[in-house]
XYZ file of C-alpha atoms in Angstrom:
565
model
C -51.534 -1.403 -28.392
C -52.747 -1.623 -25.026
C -50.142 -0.175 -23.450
C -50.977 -0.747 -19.707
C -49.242 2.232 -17.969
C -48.595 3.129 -13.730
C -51.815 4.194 -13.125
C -52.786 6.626 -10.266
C -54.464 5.415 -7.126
C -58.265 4.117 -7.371
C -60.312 6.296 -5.908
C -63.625 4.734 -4.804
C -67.346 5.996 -5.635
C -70.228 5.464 -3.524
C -71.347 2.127 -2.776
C -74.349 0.375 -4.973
C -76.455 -2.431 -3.565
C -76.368 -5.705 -4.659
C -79.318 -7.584 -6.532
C -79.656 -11.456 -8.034
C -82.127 -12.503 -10.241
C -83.964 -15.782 -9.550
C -84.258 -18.348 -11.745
C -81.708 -20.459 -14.238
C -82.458 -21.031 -17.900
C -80.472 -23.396 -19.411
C -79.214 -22.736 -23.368
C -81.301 -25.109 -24.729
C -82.614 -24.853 -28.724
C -86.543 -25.296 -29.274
C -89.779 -23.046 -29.865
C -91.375 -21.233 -27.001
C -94.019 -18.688 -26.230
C -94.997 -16.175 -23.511
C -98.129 -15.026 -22.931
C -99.176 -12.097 -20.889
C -102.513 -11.482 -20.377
C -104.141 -9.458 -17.317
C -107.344 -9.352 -15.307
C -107.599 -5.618 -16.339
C -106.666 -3.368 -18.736
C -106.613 0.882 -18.836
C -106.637 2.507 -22.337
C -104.284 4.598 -23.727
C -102.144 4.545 -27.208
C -98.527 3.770 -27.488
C -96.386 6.706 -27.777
C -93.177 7.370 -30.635
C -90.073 5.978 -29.789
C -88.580 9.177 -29.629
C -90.992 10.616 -27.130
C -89.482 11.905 -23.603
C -88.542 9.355 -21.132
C -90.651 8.920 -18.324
C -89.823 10.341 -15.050
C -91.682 9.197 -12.032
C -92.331 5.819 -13.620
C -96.418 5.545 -14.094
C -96.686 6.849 -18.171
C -96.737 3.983 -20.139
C -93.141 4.110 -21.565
C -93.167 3.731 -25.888
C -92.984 0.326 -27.167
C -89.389 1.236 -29.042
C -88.000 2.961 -26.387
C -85.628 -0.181 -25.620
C -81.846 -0.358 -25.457
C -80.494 -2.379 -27.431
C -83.273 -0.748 -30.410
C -85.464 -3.507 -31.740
C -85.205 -4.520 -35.125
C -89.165 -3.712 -35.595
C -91.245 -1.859 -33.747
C -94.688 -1.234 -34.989
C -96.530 1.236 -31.729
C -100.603 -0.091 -32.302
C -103.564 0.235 -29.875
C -104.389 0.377 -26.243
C -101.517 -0.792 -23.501
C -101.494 -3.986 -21.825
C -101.716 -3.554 -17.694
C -100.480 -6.496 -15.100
C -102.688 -6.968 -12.584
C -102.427 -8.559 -9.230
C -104.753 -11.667 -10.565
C -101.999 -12.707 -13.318
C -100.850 -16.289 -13.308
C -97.696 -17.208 -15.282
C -98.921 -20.866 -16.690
C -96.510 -23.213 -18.859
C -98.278 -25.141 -21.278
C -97.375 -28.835 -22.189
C -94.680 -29.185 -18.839
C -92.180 -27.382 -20.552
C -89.137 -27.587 -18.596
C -87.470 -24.359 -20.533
C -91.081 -22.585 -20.411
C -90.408 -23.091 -16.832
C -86.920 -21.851 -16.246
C -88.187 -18.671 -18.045
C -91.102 -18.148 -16.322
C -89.115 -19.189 -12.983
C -87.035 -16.223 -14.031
C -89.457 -13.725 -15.093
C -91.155 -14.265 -12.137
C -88.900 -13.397 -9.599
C -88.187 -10.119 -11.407
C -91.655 -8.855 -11.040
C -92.756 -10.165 -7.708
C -90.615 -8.249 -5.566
C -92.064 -4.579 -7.065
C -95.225 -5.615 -8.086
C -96.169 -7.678 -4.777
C -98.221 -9.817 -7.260
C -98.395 -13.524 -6.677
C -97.605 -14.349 -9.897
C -98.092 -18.283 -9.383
C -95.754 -20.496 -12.260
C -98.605 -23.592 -12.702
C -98.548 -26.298 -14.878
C -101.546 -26.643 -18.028
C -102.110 -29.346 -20.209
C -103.203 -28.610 -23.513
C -103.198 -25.277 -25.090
C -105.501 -22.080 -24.008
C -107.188 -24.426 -20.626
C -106.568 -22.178 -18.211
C -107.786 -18.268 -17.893
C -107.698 -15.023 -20.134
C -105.893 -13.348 -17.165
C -102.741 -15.256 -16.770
C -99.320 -15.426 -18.117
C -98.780 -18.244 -19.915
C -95.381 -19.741 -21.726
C -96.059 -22.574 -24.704
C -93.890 -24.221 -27.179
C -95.003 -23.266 -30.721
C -93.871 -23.579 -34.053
C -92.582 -19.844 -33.833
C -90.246 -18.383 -36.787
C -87.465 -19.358 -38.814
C -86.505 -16.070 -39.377
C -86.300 -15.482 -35.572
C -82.785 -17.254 -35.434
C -81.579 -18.730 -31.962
C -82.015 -15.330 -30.109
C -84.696 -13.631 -31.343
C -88.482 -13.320 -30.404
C -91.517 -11.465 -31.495
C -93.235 -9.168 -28.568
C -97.239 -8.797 -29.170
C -98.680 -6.356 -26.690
C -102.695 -5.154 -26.201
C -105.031 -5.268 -23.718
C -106.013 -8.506 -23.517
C -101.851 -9.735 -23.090
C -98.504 -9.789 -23.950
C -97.496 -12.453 -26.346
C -93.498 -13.632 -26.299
C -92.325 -15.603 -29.274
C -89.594 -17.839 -29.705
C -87.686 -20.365 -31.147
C -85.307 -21.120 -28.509
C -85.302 -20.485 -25.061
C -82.329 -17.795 -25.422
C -84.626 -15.828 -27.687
C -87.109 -16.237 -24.847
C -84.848 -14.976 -22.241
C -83.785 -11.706 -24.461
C -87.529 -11.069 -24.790
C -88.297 -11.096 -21.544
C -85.216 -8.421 -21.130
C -87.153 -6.330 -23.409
C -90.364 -6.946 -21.525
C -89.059 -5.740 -18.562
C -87.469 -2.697 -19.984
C -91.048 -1.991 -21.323
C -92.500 -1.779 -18.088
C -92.132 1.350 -15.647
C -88.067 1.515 -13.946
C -89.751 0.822 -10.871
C -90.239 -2.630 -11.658
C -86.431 -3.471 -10.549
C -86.793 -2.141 -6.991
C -86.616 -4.764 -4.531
C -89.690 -3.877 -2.418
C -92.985 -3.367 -3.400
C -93.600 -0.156 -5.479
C -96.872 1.398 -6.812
C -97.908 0.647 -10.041
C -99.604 0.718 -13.184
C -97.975 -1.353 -15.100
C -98.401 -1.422 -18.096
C -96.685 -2.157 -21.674
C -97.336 -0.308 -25.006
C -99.706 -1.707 -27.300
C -98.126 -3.010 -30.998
C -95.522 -5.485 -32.225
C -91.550 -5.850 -31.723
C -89.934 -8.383 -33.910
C -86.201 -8.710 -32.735
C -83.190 -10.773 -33.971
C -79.389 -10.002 -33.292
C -77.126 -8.253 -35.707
C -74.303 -10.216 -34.883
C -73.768 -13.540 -32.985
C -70.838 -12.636 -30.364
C -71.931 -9.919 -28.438
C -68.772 -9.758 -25.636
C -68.103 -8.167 -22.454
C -64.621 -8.621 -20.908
C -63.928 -8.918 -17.009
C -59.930 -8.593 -16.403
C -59.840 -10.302 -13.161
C -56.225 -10.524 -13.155
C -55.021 -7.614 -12.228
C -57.593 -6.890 -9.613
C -59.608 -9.776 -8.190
C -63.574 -10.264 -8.204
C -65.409 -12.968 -6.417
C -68.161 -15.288 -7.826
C -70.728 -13.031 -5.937
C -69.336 -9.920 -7.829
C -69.011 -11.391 -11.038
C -72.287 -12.417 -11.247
C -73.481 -9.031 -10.325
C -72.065 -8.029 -13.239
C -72.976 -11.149 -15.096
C -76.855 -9.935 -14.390
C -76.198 -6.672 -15.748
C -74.949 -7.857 -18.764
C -77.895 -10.221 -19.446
C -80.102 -6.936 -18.920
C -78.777 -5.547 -22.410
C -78.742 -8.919 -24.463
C -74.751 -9.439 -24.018
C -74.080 -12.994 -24.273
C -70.537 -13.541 -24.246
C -68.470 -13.185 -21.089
C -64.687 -12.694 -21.645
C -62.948 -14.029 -18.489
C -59.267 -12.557 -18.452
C -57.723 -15.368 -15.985
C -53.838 -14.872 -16.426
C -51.577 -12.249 -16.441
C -48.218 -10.652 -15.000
C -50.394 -9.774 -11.607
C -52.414 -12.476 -10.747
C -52.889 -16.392 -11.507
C -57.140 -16.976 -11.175
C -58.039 -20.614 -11.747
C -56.706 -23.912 -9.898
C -54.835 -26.389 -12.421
C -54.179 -29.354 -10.527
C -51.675 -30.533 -12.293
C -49.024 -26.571 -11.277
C -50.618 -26.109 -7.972
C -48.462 -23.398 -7.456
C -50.297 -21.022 -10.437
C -52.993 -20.693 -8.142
C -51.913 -20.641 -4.622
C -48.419 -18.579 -5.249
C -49.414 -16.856 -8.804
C -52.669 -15.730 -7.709
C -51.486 -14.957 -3.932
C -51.354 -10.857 -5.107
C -52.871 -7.827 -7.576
C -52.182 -4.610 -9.095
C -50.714 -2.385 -5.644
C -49.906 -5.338 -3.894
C -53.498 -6.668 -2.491
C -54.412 -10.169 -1.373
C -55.613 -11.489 -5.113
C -57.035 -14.920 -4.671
C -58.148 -17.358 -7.683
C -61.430 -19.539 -8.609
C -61.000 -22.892 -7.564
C -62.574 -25.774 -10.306
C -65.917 -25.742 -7.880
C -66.135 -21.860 -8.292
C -65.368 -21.612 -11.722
C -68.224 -23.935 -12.562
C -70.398 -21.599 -10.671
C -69.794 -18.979 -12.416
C -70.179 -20.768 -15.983
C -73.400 -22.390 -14.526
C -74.853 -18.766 -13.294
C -73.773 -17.487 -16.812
C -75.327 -19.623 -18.560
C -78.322 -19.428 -16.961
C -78.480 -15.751 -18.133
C -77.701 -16.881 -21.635
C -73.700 -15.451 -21.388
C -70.740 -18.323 -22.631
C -67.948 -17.972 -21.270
C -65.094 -17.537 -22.629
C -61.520 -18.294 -20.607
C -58.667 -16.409 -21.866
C -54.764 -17.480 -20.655
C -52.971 -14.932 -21.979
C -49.352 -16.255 -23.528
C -46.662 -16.139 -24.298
C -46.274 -12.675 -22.213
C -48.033 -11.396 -20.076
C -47.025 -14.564 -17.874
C -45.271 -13.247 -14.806
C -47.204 -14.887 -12.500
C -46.792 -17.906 -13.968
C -43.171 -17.468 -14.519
C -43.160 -16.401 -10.931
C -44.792 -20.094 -9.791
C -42.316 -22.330 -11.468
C -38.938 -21.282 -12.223
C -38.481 -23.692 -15.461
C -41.244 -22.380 -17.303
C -38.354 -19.369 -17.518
C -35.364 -20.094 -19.969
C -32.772 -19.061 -17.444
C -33.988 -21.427 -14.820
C -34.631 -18.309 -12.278
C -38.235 -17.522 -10.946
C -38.753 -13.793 -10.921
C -40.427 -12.021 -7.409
C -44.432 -11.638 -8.527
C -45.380 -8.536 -9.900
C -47.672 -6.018 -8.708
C -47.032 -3.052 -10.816
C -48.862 -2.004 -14.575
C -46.367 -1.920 -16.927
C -46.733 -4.546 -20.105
C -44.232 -6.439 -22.537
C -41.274 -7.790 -20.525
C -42.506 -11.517 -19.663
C -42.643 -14.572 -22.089
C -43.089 -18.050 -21.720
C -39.765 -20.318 -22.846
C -40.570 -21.145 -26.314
C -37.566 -23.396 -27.061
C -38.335 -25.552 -24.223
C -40.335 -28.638 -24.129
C -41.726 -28.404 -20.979
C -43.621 -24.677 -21.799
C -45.611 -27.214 -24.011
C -46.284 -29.783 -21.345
C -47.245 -26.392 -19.204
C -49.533 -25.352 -21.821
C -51.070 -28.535 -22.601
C -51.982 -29.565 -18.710
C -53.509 -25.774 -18.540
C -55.695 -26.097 -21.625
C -56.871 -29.523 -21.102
C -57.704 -28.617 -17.874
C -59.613 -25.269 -18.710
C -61.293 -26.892 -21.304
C -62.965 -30.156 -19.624
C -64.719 -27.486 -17.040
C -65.671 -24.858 -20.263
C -68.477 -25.805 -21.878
C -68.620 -23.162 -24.075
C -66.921 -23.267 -28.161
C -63.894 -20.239 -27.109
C -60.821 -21.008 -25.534
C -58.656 -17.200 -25.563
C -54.638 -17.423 -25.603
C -54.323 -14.023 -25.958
C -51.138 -13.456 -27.632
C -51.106 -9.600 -27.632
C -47.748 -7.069 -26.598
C -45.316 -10.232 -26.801
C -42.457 -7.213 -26.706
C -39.749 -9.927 -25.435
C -40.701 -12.712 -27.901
C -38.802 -12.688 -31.236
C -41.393 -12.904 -34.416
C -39.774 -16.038 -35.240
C -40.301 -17.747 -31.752
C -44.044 -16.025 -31.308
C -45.056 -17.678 -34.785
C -43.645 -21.245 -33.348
C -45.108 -20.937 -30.266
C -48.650 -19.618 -31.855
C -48.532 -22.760 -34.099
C -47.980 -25.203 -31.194
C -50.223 -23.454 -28.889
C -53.256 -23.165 -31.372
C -53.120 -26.989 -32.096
C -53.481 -27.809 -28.409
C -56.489 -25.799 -28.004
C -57.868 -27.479 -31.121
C -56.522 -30.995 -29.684
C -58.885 -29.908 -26.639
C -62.189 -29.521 -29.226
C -61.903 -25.905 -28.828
C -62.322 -22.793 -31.310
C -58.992 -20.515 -31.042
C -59.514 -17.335 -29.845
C -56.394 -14.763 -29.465
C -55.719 -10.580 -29.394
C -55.585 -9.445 -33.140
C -51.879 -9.907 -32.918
C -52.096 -13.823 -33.537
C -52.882 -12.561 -37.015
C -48.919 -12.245 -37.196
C -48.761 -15.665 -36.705
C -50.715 -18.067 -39.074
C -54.321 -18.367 -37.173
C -55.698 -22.033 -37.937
C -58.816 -22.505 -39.470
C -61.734 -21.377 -37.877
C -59.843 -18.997 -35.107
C -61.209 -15.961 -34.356
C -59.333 -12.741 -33.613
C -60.085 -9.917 -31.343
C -59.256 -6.464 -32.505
C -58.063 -3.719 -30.088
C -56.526 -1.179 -32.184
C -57.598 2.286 -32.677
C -58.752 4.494 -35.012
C -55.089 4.784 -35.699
C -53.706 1.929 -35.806
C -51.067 2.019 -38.584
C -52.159 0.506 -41.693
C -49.701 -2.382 -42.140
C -51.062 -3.884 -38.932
C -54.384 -3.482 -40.153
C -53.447 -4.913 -43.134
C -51.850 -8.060 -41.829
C -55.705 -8.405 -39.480
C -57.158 -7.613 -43.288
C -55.189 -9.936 -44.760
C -56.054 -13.212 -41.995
C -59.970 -12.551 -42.473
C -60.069 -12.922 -45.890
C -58.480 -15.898 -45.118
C -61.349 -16.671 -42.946
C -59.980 -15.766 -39.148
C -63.070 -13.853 -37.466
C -62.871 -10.634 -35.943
C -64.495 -9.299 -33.293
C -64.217 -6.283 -32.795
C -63.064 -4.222 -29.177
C -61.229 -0.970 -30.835
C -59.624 0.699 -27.304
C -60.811 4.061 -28.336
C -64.370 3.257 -28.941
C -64.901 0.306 -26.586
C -62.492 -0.159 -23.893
C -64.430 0.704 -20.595
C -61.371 1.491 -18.412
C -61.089 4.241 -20.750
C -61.671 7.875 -19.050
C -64.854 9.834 -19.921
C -62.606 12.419 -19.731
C -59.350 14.346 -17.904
C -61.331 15.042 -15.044
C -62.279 11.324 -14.620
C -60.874 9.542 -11.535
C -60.797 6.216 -12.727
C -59.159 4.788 -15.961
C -56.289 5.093 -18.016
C -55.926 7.678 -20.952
C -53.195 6.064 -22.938
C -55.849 5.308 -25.873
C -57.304 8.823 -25.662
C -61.113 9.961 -23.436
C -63.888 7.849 -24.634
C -67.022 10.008 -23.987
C -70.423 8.075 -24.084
C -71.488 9.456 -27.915
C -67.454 8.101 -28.798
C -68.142 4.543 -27.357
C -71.285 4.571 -29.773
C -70.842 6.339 -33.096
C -69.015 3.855 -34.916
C -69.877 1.191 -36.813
C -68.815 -2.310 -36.841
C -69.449 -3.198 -40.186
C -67.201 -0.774 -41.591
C -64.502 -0.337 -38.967
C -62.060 -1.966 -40.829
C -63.731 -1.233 -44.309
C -60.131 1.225 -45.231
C -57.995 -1.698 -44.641
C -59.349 -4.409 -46.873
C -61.815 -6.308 -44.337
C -64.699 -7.552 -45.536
C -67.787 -6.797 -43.452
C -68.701 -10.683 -43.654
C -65.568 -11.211 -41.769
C -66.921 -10.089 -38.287
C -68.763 -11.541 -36.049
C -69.309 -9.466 -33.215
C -68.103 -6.205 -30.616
C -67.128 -6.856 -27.460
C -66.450 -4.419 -24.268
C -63.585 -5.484 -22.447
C -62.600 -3.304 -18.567
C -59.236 -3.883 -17.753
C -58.785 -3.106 -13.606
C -55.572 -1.934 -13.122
C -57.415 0.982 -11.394
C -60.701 -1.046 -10.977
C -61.345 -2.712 -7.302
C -64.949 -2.808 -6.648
C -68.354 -3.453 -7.894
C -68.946 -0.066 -7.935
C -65.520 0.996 -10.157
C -66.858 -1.374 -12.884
C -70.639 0.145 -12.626
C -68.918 3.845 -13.289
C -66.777 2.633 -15.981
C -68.891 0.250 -18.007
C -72.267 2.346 -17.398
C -73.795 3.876 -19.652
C -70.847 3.046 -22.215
C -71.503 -0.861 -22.212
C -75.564 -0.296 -23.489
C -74.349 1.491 -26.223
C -72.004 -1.276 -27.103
C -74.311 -3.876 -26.573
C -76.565 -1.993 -29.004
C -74.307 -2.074 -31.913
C -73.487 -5.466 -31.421
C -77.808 -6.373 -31.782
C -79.411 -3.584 -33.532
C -79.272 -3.520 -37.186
C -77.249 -0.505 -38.974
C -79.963 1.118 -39.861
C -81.244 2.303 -36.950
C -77.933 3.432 -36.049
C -78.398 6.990 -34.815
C -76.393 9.072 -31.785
C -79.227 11.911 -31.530
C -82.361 9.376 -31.115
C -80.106 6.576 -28.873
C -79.247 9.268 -26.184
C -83.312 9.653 -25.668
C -83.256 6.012 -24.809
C -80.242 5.691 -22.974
C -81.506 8.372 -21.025
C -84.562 6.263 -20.371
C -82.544 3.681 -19.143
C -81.270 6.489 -16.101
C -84.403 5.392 -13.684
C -83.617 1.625 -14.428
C -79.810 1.799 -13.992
C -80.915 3.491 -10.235
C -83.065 1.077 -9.292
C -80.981 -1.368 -10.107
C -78.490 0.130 -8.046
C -75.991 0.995 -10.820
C -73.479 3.359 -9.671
C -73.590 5.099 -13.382
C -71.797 8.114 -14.546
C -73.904 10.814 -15.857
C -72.677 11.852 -18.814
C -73.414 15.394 -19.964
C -74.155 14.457 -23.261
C -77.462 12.568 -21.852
C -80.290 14.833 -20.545
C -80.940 12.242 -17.624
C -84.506 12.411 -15.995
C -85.048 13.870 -12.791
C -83.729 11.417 -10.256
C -81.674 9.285 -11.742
């Protein structure tokens, strides 16, 4: 359960500075290529993935030493070094090439100082040895939709892949190959260089999630797509928009004005709130897919509804609008199921939502329905499920709608624990061999408003402390292996941060880093090279990056951090 509980007062931490990426690369399917090739090169052999991370950002960091781990790494020959000449060249005007290169650029101008000129070349290999060049080619069937093969020497790096997503995640790896430095927004000193061998990478799973509850405490465009960047940074490519609850209304529907303008008019300790017009949302859909994320809308219903109740007193069987609600407690709103015009509600909301979400999800929640009889929350699931299909949209709802009868094709998010009695998990066992999908989000494992520990000032404890090594050492696959769910049955993790004590940028930085990599990692990596002792060496690695970027992490003291981080 997630048993929201009064929560003591936020306490901010110190503030982190802001950084966007340039550049917006459109999920679009084909074959593409990246080549990096440099004017000069220095010598030197790749190092073991295990090896210490750097520390003042010049060694040439080892070609594994990556977060999420690469399926294949395969540490060969001399390092490749960038060098001031390097062009980045698109073969064949290749509009995706472009966006790419568009991006990659503007990540490695500002530190490097380089030029790093994006020019157009017709016909393959016509322009120099030194350059950077992006190509459509055949690539690999085996690569998927998101992955990419990584060739690096001394005469370039080589990026493979089939689409320009798997493109994209490359390039993520590419840049955590090169020195931490490389984030800094003014110009640093170099080398840099990249590890000489081979990384062949393709995704575990297909929904790798990351949940923003912007309910409860409100975030503008400009901070969610902070966050959306540092998601993109650690191949996450599902964002889990939590737009309704009891404390806050956060998206216009033109057709209940009110939601909006009266639901969304407050927040967790009384605040200001505020909502996402239409125009906004789209920018924040647009901006996440340009970093390869979906998003994914979730209204939660039938509780969890105040502020909707709140906005229009017949959506409440009694006629009678309650005062809006700023407190944390869970369980005592519902929706009217006997009444028609819940339905008309529901269908004006979700046809709405739907013709500005591109993406396949459409979340309706359905979790902690305390005040809904079972017999009323399996009606209401039925009617509410068909309107999101009616709307072309795949049903996505808490693992509770498993209670219900999911349709075909819905997927179901589980948030239990790691006990959880077993005649829930039973009845989540029973939908996906049925065929509902899970993805999985158990609270004590992934839930990043968890507390490190007692002595943590943000965060709730109701689910238990979720150290770093907790938030990592479990695995997917066989989560739910006790209870009868097949491992073919899930299709993905997810990290959601509920902000009941979360107000700022930086109160999402200390809660979801460095728990979120770790997440992200089980979600991409295969399960073989699932290991606690050899990831904290690479999360560690990721300390220099995570302050460059400006991310307020917490320093766990099961992670031997480098000097300066």
């Amino acid at each position: 359960m997630r048993l929201h509980r009064t929560v003591p007062r936020t306490v901010h931490l110190a503030s982190a500075r802001s950084r966007t990426l340039s550049g917006r690369v459109p999920r679009i399917a084909g074959s593409l290529l990246l080549v990096l090739a440099a004017g000069a090169c220095t010598l030197g052999t790749a190092g073991s993935a295990a090896a210490r991370p750097e520390s003042h950002g010049t060694a040439v960091r080892p070609l594994g030493q990556v977060v999420p781990e690469p399926s294949q790494v395969h540490p060969a020959g001399a390092p490749f070094t960038l060098t001031p000449t390097a062009h980045i060249r698109i073969e064949g005007h290749n509009h995706d090439a472009r966006e790419v290169g568009t991006y990659l650029a503007g990540l490695l101008r500002p530190s490097t100082g380089y030029a790093l000129p994006v020019v157009e070349e017709s016909g393959h290999g016509t322009g120099g040895g030194h350059d950077i060049r992006l190509a459509l080619t055949a690539g690999s069937a085996s690569l998927g939709t998101e992955g990419y093969r990584l060739d690096s020497g001394p005469s370039g790096v080589t990026l493979t892949a089939r689409t320009s997503a798997g493109l994209f995640h490359g390039v993520q790896t590419l840049r955590q190959l090169l020195p931490a430095s490389v984030e800094e927004r003014t110009r640093q000193h170099g080398p840099w260089q990249v590890a000489g061998g081979t990384i062949t990478d393709v995704p575990r799973y297909a929904y790798r999630g990351a949940m923003l509850d912007v309910s409860r405490h409100f975030f503008t465009v400009p901070q969610v797509e902070k966050y959306i960047d540092q998601l993109a940074l650690y191949k996450i490519n599902e964002f889990h928009l939590h737009l309704s609850d009891d404390q806050g209304w956060r998206i216009a529907i033109n057709s209940w004005p009110r939601l909006a303008r009266y639901g969304g008019s407050t927040e967790v300790g009384g605040g200001q709130g505020g909502y996402y017009t239409k125009a906004q949302y789209a920018q924040i859909v647009s901006y996440a897919a340009s970093r390869h994320l979906e998003v994914v809308p979730e209204i939660d219903m039938p509780s969890h509804t105040n502020a909707a109740l709140a906005s229009y007193p017949e959506l409440n069987c009694d006629g009678v609008a309650p005062p809006l609600y700023t407190g944390t407690d869970v369980g005592f709103s519902s929706l009217c199921v006997p009444e028609d015009v819940t339905y008309t509600f529901i269908d004006d909301v979700i046809r709405e939502l739907a013709a500005i979400t591109p993406g396949r999800y459409l979340h309706i929640g359905g979790d902690e329905a305390h005040s809904t009889s079972q017999a009323d929350y399996v009606s209401f699931m039925n009617r509410a499920q068909a309107v999101v299909q009616k709307y072309g949209k795949t049903v996505m709802g808490w693992h509770q709608i498993t209670s219900a009868m999911p349709v075909k094709g819905a997927v179901a998010e589980y948030w239990g624990t790691d006990d959880t009695g077993a005649a829930e998990r039973a009845q989540v066992a029973a939908a996906a061999k049925n065929g509902t999908g899970l993805v999985l989000a158990p609270a004590d494992r992934s839930y990043l408003d968890m507390k490190y520990d007692e002595s943590t000032e943000l965060g709730q404890d109701w689910a238990g402390t979720v150290e770093v090594d907790r938030s990592y050492d479990w695995d997917p696959g066989t989560y739910l292996a006790g209870a009868g769910v097949p491992s073919s049955a899930v299709i993905g993790v997810e990290a959601p941060l509920w902000t009941e004590t979360i107000v700022t940028n930086d109160d999402i930085e200390a809660m979801a880093f460095p728990r979120l990599p770790g997440i992200a990692e089980l979600g991409w990596s295969p399960e073989s090279t699932h290991d606690w002792t050899t990831y904290k060496v690479r999360l560690a690695a990721q300390g220099p990056r995570m302050a460059a970027l400006g991310i307020d992490f917490y320093h766990s003291p099961l992670v031997d951090w480098p000097a300066g981080s």
